XYZ file of C-alpha atoms in Angstrom:
119
model
C -24.309 150.879 -12.267
C -24.628 151.742 -8.561
C -21.696 152.569 -6.328
C -22.096 152.882 -2.565
C -19.599 154.696 -0.368
C -19.931 154.498 3.414
C -18.482 156.957 5.885
C -18.686 157.796 9.565
C -17.313 154.620 11.093
C -14.701 154.641 13.785
C -13.941 153.974 17.424
C -16.399 155.155 20.060
C -16.981 154.539 23.738
C -19.940 152.610 25.066
C -22.939 154.881 25.434
C -21.714 157.159 22.692
C -23.292 158.261 19.457
C -22.194 157.732 15.878
C -23.761 158.569 12.538
C -23.060 156.536 9.431
C -23.639 157.830 5.933
C -23.883 155.999 2.645
C -23.866 157.928 -0.600
C -25.117 156.201 -3.715
C -23.808 157.102 -7.140
C -26.327 155.895 -9.676
C -26.496 156.493 -13.378
C -29.877 156.269 -15.083
C -31.325 154.077 -12.356
C -33.702 154.482 -9.430
C -32.749 153.486 -5.913
C -35.467 151.524 -4.156
C -34.980 150.062 -0.678
C -31.824 150.788 1.277
C -30.451 149.317 4.441
C -27.624 148.736 6.855
C -26.221 145.311 7.683
C -23.703 144.338 10.330
C -21.159 141.554 10.456
C -18.903 140.709 13.369
C -15.861 138.417 12.971
C -16.977 134.808 12.694
C -20.641 135.763 12.571
C -23.270 136.013 9.876
C -24.094 139.321 8.267
C -27.449 140.431 9.674
C -29.902 143.185 8.916
C -29.714 146.167 11.223
C -32.186 148.571 9.636
C -33.925 149.064 6.317
C -35.885 151.881 4.758
C -38.126 151.852 1.724
C -38.421 154.430 -1.004
C -41.498 155.748 0.790
C -39.712 156.057 4.123
C -41.056 152.991 5.923
C -38.471 151.602 8.332
C -37.682 148.274 9.931
C -35.167 147.473 12.658
C -33.523 144.484 14.217
C -34.803 143.895 17.731
C -31.339 144.471 19.168
C -31.212 148.074 17.951
C -34.810 149.223 18.324
C -35.015 152.433 20.291
C -31.316 153.129 19.804
C -30.732 153.319 16.050
C -32.556 155.443 13.494
C -32.343 155.001 9.742
C -33.220 157.816 7.376
C -32.662 158.812 3.772
C -32.269 161.956 1.731
C -33.250 161.189 -1.835
C -32.092 164.602 -3.033
C -28.577 163.555 -2.014
C -28.976 159.834 -2.743
C -27.819 159.190 0.788
C -28.964 156.906 3.590
C -28.017 157.486 7.216
C -27.834 155.417 10.354
C -27.961 157.364 13.597
C -26.620 155.140 16.360
C -27.070 156.107 19.997
C -26.412 154.351 23.297
C -23.818 152.215 21.565
C -22.824 148.920 23.137
C -19.717 146.760 22.657
C -21.893 144.156 20.951
C -22.623 146.730 18.242
C -19.029 146.311 17.081
C -18.647 145.073 13.541
C -18.376 146.011 9.916
C -21.420 147.921 8.756
C -22.402 147.482 5.130
C -24.701 149.713 3.168
C -27.080 148.020 0.741
C -29.238 149.458 -1.999
C -31.714 147.819 -4.327
C -31.994 149.072 -7.879
C -33.466 147.817 -11.132
C -31.128 145.755 -13.267
C -32.404 144.533 -16.600
C -35.839 143.074 -15.815
C -35.125 142.355 -12.145
C -33.998 144.107 -8.984
C -30.402 143.750 -7.879
C -28.861 144.411 -4.507
C -25.710 146.501 -4.385
C -23.299 146.520 -1.467
C -20.800 149.029 -0.184
C -17.375 147.898 0.923
C -18.219 148.377 4.587
C -17.098 150.651 7.383
C -15.699 149.465 10.689
C -17.473 150.421 13.903
C -15.739 149.581 17.158
C -17.389 150.257 20.513
C -15.092 150.088 23.507
C -16.255 149.222 27.004
C-alpha cells in the first residue's frame, strides 16, 4: 500500500551537515503524519522529528536547533536536514508514514538508512 525509500545517509564528520530524504510511493491512499526515528545498536528506537499533514513539527530535545524536518507533498517526500552533527547522532534512521488502512490508520516504516558521525 505504502512504500518508503530513504536516501542520503552516510559517513560525515562531527559538525557536518547531512540531508535525509524519504520518498513515499502510495496508491489510492493519503499520507498523514510523517517522521524520522533513530536507533543505535543496543538502544531503543526513538522519535527524532515528526511533521503533520499541515506542517506542524515536533522534535526530540536532543536535536532541537540542529535538525529540521520538512515535507513536499507534491513529491510525497519528507526531509530531515541535520546540521552540527555529533557522534551521538550515529544510528539507523527510519522514515515513518501514517496512512489510512481499512477503517484505521497504519504506520509504515522504511528499511532505514545508516548515519555515522565520526569524531
